[in-house]
Coordinates of C-alpha atoms in Angstrom, one line a residue:
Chain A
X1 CA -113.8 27.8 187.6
X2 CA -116.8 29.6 187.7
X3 CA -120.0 30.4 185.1
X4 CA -120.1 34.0 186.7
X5 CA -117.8 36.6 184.2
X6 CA -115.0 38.6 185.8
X7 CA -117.4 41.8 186.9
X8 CA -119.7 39.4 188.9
X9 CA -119.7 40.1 192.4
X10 CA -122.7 38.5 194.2
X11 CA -125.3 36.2 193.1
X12 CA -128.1 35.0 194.6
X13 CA -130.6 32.3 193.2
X14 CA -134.0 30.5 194.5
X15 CA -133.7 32.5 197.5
X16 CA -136.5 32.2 199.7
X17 CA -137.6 33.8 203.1
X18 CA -140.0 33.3 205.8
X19 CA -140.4 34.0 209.2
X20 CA -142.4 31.1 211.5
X21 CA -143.5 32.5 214.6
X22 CA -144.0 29.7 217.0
X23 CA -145.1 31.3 220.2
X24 CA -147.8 33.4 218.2
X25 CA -149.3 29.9 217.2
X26 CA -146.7 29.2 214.8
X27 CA -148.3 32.1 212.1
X28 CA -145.8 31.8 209.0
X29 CA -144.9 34.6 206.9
X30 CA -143.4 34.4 203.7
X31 CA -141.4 37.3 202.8
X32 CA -139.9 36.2 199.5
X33 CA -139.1 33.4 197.1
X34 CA -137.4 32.9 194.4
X35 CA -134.9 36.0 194.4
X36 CA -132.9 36.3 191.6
X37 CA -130.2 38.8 191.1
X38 CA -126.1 40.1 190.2
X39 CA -124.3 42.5 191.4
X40 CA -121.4 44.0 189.7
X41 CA -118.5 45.7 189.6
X42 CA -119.1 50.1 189.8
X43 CA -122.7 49.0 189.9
X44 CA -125.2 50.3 192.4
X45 CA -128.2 48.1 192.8
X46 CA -131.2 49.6 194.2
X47 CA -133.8 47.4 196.2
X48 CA -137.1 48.8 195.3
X49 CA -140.6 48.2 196.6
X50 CA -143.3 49.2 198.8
X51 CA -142.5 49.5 202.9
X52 CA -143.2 45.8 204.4
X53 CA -142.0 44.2 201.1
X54 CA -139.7 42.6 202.6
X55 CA -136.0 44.8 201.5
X56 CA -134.3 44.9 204.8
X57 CA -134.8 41.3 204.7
X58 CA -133.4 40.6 201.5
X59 CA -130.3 42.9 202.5
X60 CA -130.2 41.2 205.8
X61 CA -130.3 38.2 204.4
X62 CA -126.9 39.1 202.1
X63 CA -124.7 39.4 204.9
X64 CA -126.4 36.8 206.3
X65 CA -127.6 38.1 209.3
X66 CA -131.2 36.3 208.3
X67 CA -130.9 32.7 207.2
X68 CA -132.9 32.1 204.4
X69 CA -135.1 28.6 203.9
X70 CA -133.8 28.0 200.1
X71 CA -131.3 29.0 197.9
X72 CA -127.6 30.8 197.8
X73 CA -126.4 33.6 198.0
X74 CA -122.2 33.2 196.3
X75 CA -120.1 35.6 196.9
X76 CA -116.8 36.6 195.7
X77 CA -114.4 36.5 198.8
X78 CA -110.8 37.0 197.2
X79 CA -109.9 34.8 194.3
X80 CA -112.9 32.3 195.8
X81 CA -116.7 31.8 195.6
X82 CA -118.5 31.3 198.7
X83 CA -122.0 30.7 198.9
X84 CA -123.2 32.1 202.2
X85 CA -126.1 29.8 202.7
X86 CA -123.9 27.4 203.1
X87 CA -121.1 28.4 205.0
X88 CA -119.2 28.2 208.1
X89 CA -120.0 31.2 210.9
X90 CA -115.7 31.3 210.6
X91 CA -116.1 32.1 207.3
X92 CA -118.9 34.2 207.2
X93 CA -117.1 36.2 209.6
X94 CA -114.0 36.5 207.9
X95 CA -116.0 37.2 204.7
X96 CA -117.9 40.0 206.6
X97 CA -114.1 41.3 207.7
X98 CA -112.8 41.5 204.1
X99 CA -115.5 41.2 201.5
X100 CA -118.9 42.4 202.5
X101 CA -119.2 45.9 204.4
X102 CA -122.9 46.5 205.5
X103 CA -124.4 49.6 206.7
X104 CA -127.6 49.1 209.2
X105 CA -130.4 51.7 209.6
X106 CA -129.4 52.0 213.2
X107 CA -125.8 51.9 215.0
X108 CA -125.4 49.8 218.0
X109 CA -123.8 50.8 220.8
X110 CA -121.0 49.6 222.1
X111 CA -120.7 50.8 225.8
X112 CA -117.7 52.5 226.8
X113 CA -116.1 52.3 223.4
X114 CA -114.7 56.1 222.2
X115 CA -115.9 56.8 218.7
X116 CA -112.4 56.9 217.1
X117 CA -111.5 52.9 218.6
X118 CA -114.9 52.2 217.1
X119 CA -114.0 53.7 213.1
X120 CA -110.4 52.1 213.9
X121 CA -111.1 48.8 215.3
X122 CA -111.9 47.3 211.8
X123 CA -108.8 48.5 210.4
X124 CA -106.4 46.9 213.1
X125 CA -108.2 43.7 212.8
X126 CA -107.0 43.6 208.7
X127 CA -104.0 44.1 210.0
X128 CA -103.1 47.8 209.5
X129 CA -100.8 49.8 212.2
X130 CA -102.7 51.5 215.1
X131 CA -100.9 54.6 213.4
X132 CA -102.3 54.2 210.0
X133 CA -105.8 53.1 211.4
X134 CA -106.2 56.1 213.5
X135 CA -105.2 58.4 210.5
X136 CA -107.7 56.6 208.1
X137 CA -110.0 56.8 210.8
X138 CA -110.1 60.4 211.2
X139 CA -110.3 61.2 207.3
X140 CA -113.4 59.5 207.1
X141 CA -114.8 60.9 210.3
X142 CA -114.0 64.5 209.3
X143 CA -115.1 63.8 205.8
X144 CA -118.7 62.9 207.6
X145 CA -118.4 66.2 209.7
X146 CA -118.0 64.4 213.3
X147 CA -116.2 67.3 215.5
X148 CA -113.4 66.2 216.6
X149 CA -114.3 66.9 220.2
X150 CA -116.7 63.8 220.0
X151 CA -114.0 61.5 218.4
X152 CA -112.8 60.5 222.0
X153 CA -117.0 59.7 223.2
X154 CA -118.6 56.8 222.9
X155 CA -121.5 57.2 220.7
X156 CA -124.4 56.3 223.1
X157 CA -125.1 60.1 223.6
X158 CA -124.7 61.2 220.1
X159 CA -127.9 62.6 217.5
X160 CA -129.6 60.7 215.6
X161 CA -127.8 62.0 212.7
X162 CA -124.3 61.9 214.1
X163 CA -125.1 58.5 215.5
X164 CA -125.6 57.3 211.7
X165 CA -123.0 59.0 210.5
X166 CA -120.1 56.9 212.6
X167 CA -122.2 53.7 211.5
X168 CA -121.3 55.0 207.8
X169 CA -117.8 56.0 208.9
X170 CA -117.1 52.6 210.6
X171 CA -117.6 50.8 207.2
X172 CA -116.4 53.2 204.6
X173 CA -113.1 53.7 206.5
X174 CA -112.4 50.2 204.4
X175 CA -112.7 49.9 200.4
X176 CA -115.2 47.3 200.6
X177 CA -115.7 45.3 197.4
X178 CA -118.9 44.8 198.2
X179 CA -121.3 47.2 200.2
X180 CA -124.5 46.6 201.4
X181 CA -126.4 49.5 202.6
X182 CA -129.8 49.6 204.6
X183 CA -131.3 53.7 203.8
X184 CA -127.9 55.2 204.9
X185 CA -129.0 58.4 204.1
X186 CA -132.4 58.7 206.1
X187 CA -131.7 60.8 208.9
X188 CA -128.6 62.9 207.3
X189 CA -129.3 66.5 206.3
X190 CA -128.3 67.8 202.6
X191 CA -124.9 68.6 203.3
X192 CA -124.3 65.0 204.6
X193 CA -126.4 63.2 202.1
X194 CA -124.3 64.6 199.4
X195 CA -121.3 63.3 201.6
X196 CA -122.7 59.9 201.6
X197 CA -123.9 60.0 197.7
X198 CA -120.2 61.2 197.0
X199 CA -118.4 58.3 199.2
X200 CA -120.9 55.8 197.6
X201 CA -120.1 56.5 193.7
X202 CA -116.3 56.5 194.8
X203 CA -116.6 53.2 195.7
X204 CA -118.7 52.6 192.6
X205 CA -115.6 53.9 190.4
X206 CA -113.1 51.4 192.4
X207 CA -114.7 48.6 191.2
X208 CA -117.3 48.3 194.2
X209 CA -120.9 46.5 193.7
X210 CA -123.2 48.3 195.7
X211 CA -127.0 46.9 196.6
X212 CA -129.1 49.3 198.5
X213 CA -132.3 50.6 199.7
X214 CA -132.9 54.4 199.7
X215 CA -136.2 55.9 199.8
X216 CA -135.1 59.4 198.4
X217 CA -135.4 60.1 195.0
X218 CA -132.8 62.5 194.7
X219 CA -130.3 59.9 196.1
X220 CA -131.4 57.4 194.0
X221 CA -131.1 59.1 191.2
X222 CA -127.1 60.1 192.0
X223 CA -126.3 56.7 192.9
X224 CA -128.3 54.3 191.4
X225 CA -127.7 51.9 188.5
X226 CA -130.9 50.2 188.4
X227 CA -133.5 48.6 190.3
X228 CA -134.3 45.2 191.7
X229 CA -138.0 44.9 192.6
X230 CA -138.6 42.3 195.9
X231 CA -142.2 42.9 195.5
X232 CA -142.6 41.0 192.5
X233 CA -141.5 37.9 193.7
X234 CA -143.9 37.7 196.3
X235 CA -146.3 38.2 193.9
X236 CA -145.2 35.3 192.1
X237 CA -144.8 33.2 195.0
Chain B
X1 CA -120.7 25.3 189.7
X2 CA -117.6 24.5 191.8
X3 CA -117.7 26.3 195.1
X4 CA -113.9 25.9 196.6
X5 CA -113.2 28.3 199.1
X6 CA -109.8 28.4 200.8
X7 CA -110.3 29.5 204.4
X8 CA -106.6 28.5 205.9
X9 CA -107.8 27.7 209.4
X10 CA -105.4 26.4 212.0
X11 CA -106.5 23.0 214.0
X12 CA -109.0 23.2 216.8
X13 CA -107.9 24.0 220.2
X14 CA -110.8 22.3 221.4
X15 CA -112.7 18.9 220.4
X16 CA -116.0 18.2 222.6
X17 CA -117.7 15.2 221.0
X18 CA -120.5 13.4 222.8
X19 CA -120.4 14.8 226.0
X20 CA -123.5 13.7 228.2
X21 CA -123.4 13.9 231.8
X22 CA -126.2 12.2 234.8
X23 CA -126.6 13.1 237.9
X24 CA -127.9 9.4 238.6
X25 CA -131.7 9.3 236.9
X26 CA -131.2 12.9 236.0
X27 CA -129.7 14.6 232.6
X28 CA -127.5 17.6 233.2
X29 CA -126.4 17.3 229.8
X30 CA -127.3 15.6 226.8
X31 CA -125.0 14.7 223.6
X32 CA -123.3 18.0 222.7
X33 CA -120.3 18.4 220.3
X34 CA -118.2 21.3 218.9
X35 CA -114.7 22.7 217.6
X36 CA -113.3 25.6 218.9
X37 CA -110.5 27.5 217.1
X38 CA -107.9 29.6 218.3
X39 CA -108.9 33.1 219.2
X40 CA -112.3 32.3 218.8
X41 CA -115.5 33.1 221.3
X42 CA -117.8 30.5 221.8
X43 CA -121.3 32.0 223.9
X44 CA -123.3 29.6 225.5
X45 CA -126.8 30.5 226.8
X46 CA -129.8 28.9 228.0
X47 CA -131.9 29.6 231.1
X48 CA -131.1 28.3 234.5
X49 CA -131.4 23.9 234.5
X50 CA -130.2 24.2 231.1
X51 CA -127.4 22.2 231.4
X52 CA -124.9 24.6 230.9
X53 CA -122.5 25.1 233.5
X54 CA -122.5 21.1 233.9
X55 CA -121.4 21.2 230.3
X56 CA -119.0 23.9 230.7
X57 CA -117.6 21.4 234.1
X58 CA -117.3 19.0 231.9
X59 CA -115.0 20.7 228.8
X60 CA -113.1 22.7 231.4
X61 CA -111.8 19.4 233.1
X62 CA -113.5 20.0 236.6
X63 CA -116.0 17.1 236.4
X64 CA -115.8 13.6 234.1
X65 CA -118.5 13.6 231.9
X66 CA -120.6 10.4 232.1
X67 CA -120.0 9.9 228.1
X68 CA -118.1 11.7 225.4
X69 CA -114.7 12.7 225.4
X70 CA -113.0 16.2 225.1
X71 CA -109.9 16.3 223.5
X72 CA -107.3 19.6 223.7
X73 CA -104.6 20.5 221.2
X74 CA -101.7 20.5 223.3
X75 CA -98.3 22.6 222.6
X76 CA -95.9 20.1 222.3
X77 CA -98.1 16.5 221.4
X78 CA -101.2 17.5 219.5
X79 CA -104.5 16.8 220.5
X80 CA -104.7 15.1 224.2
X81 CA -108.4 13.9 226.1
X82 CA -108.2 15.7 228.7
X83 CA -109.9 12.6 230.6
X84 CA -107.3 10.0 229.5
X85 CA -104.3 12.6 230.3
X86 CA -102.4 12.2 234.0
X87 CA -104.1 14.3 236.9
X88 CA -100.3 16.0 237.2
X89 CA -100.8 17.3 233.4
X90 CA -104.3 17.9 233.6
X91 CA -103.5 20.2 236.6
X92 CA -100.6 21.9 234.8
X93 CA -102.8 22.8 231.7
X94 CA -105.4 24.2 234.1
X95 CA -103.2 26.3 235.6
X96 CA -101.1 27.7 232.6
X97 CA -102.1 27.2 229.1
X98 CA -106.1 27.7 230.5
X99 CA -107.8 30.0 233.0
X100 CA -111.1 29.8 234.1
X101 CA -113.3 32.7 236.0
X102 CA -116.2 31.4 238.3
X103 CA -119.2 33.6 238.3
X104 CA -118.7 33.7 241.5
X105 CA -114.8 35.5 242.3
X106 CA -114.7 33.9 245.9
X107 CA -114.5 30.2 244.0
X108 CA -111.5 31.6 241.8
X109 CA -109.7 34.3 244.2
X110 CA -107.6 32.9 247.3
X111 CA -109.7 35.8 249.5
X112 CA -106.6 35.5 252.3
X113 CA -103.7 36.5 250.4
X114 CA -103.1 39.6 248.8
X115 CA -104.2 40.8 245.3
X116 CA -100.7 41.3 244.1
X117 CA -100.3 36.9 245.6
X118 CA -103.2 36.2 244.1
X119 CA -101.9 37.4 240.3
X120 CA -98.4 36.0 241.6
X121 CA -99.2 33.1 242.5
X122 CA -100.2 31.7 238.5
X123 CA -96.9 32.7 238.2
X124 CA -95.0 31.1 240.4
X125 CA -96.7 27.5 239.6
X126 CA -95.2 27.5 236.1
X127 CA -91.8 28.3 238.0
X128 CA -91.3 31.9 238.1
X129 CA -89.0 32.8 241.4
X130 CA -87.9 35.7 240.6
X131 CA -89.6 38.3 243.2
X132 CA -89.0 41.2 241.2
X133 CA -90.2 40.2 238.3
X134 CA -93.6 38.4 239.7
X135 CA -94.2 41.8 241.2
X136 CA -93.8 43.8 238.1
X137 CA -96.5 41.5 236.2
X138 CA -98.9 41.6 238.9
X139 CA -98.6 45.2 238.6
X140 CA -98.7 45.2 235.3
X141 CA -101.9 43.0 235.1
X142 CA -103.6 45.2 237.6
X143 CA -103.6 48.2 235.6
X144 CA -104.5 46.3 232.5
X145 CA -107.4 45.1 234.4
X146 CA -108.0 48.6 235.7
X147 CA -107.3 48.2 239.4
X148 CA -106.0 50.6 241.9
X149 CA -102.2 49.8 242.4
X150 CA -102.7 51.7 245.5
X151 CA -104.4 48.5 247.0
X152 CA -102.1 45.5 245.7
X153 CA -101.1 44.5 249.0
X154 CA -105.2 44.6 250.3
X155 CA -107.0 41.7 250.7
X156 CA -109.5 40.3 248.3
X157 CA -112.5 40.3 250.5
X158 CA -112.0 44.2 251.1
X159 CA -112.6 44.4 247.5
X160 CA -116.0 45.3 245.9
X161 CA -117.6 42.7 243.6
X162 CA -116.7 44.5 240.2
X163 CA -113.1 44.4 241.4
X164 CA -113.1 40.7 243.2
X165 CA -113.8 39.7 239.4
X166 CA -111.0 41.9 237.4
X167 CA -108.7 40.3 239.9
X168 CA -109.8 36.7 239.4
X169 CA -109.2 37.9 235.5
X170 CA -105.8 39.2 235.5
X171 CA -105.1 35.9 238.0
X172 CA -105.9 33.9 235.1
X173 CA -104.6 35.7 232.4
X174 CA -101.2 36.5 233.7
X175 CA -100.0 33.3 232.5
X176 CA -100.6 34.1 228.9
X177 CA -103.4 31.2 228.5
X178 CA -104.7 30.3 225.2
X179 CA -108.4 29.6 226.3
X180 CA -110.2 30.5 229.3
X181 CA -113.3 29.9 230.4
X182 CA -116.0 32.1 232.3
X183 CA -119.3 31.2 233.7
X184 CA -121.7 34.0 234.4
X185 CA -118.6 36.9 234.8
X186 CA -120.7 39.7 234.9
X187 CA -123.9 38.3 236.9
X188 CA -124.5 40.0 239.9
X189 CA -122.6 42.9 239.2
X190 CA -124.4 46.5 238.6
X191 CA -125.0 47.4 235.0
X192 CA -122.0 49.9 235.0
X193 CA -119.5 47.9 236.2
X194 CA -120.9 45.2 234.1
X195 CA -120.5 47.3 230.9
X196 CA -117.1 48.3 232.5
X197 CA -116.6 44.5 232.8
X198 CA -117.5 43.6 229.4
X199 CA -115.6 46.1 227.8
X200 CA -112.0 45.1 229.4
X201 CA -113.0 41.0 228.4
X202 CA -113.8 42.1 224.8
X203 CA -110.5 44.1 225.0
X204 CA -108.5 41.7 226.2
X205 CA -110.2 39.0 223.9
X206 CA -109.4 41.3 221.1
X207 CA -105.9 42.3 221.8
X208 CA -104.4 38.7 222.9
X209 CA -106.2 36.3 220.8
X210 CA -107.6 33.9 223.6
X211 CA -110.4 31.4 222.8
X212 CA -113.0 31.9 225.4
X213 CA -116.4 29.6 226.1
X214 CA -118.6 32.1 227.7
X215 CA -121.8 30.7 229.6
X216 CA -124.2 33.0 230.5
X217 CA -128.0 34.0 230.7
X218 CA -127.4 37.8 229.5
X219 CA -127.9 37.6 226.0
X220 CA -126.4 41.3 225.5
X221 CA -123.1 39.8 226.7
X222 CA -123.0 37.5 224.4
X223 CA -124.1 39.9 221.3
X224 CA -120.9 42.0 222.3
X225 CA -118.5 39.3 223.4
X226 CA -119.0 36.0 221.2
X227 CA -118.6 35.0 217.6
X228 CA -120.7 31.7 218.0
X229 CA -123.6 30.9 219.7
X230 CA -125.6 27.7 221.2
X231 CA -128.4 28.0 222.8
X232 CA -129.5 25.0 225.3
X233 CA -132.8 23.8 226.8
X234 CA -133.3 20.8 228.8
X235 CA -129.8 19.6 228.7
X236 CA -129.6 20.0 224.8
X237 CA -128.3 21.8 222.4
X238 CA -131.4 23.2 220.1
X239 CA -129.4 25.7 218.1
X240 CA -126.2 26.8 217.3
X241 CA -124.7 28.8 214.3
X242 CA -123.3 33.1 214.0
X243 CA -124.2 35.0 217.2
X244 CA -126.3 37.9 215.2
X245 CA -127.6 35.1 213.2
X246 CA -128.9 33.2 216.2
X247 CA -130.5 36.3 217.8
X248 CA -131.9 38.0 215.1
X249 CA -133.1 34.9 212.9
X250 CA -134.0 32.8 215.7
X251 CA -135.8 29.3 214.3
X252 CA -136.0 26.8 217.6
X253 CA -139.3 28.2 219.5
X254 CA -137.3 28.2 222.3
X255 CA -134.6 30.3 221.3
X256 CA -137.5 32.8 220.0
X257 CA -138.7 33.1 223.4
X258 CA -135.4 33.4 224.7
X259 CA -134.8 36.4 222.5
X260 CA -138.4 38.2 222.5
X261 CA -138.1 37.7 226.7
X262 CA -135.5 40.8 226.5
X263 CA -136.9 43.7 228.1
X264 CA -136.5 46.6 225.8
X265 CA -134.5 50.1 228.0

């Protein structure tokens, strides 16, 4: 049905970016233009280029949380393409429930809500048990070293550390086909990193297309398949 | 390329095409038009004079717009206007298969009969008599919504504010609607009984499936509650799409006011 081969995973073409800032006097920034890139299957895909070059927004942009000027991004949902440029908020969210797991640079907050309901939520919402969510759930969490004392706490209060660590927990307690993953490691000490390096090349071996950005070298070098530069295309735009 | 995806979604509950409503010379709202699906959250926000509480009047049945029509998928003949329907079933609809909570709990609570009547009483309009078992939901409800059962024989008005408005909730969800409607629920309630608030709505959003249109100013409640957004100015609708989307890709000037107004905590 498609051109894309069977490892193909996401595709984006003649992606473009930029911001218009119409109560600063409408000043227009263009981030990128032009983006080109594949994802596939076991691959890790790391976003390189210099701070400001515009990564975040190019990973922001995948699960469409930014809406780009030009271009698509198609993604495989299921046995279907969907390009997510042009699609319905339904489907994006469904696509976001089921396909595309993203991991932000900061976790927000949900008031009130105890750290377990937040790693389980997910689960029950694909339709698993509350028995089998809240088992899951607590794999990953001790796997990521949250004490079990805190799994009843909502996460407001938490580290800075810990506080990333749920955010990791609440998307890798599903096998994701396709992962998204804004410097997960930043604020995670050794013993964690290697936790997180270790959950992301599982994925990698379950078929999982991974695009990142990760600023460490060590953790670039354990995960990464190659790089995709953003800078160069606004070079060339 | 072919792109073919197969989302199987069910019809839409809710069909607003058109609507526009005067006040004589005056727009209250101007030309606005959406689905809404099953279990789905709709947020609405725009600043005061935006137009929308007239608009959410208008899709909620209270007020005839002056043009469009808003049509409702009903259980046992398919989609209905709810402007072309007979006051008796427009009434019945409102008071079983829809809830709505005012911003204000006095507007949606009867303040001079008990809490227990109040939940009771949504009951008994769909024709449950049985005393027993009316009392057993309203209990139930009022632990669901977090309330003292301690005080289901109190009056509303010796209530505080926070719980006036998880009353008027478990009033209208009792009968098991399938959309509800809220303007401003958490306004004028104290940030913790907000959150408090905020959390038993997303909750109970969650856990029964209900469609909800949400109006409000508060664009965290929104963020947390709703899975599409529009934003109005002036009695129009200047931009709608994915809630996250909306607020942290803004494009309408407005709406990029709207969102850089927040203060930071």
């Amino acid at each position: 049905m498609t051109a894309f081969d069977d490892t193909v995973m996401l595709h984006a073409q003649g992606l473009a970016k930029h911001f218009v800032l119409h109560n600063q006097g409408g000043v227009k920034i263009d981030v990128f233009d032009n983006v080109e890139f594949t994802a596939r299957q076991g691959e890790c895909v790391i976003l390189a280029g210099p701070s400001g070059s515009g990564k975040s927004t190019l990973l922001r942009s995948l699960y469409a949380n930014y809406k780009p000027q030009a271009g698509s991004i198609f993604v495989r949902h299921g046995a279907s393409w969907v390009d997510l440029c042009s699609a319905q908020p339904y489907q994006i969210l469904e696509i976001r429930r089921d396909t595309l797991g993203y991991v932000s640079q900061f976790l927000r907050v949900i008031p009130r809500v105890a750290t377990l309901d937040l790693v389980t939520e997910p689960l029950i919402g694909q339709g698993l048990t509350e028995g089998a969510a809240r088992e899951r759930a607590a794999t990953i969490l001790t796997r990521l070293r949250i004490p079990e004392a805190l799994w009843s706490l909502p996460p407001a209060t938490f580290s800075g550390g810990e506080q990333q660590r749920v955010n990791i927990a609440m998307t890798f307690v599903q096998d994701y086909p396709i992962l998204l993953l804004d410097e997960p490691t930043a604020s995670l000490d050794t013993e964690n990193c290697q936790t997180v390096i270790d959950l992301i090349n599982e994925a990698k071996a379950r078929g999982a297309a991974v695009i990142g950005i990760f600023h460490d070298a060590d953790v670039r070098g354990a995960v990464g398949t190659r790089f995709y530069d953003v800078a160069e295309t606004r070079q060339a735009a | 390329m072919t792109v073919d995806p197969v989302f199987q979604r069910p019809s839409p509950l809710l069909q607003v095409r058109g609507i526009t409503h005067r006040y004589g010379h005056h727009i209250g709202c101007r030309d606005v038009g959406f689905d809404l699906y099953p279990g789905e959250v709709l947020g609405i926000v725009g600043e005061s004079g935006s137009g929308k509480t007239t608009l959410l009047k208008c899709i909620s049945g209270q007020m005839e717009p002056s043009e469009g029509s808003v049509e409702y998928q009903t259980r046992d003949a398919g989609l209905i206007d709810l402007f072309r329907m007979s006051e008796a079933r427009r009434r019945l609809l409102m008071r079983t298969d829809w809830g709505i909570v005012y911003q204000n709990p006095r507007d949606g609570l009867r303040m001079r009969v008990s809490a227990g009547a109040n939940v009771g009483e949504r009951l008994m309009a769909i024709g449950d008599r049985h005393y027993g078992h009316i009392r057993s939901e309203a209990v139930d409800w009022l632990e669901r919504v977090e309330m003292d059962i301690g005080r289901i024989d109190d009056m509303p008005h010796t209530f505080s504010g926070g719980m006036q408005q998880r009353l008027q909730i478990a009033r209208n969800l009792v009968t098991k609607p399938r959309l509800v409607f809220m303007d401003e629920p958490t306004s004028g309630l104290d940030v913790s009984v907000q959150a408090r608030l905020l959390d038993l709505i997303r909750g109970l959003v969650r856990t029964l499936g209900i469609a909800c249109v949400i109006v409000t100013h508060d664009l965290g409640v929104v963020r947390l509650l709703s899975h599409r957004l529009m934003v109005m100015k002036g009695g129009s609708v200047v931009e709608s799409g994915l809630t996250d989307q909306v607020l942290d890709d803004p494009q309408h000037p407005y709406t990029q006011l709207l969102v850089s107004s927040i203060l930071p905590v």
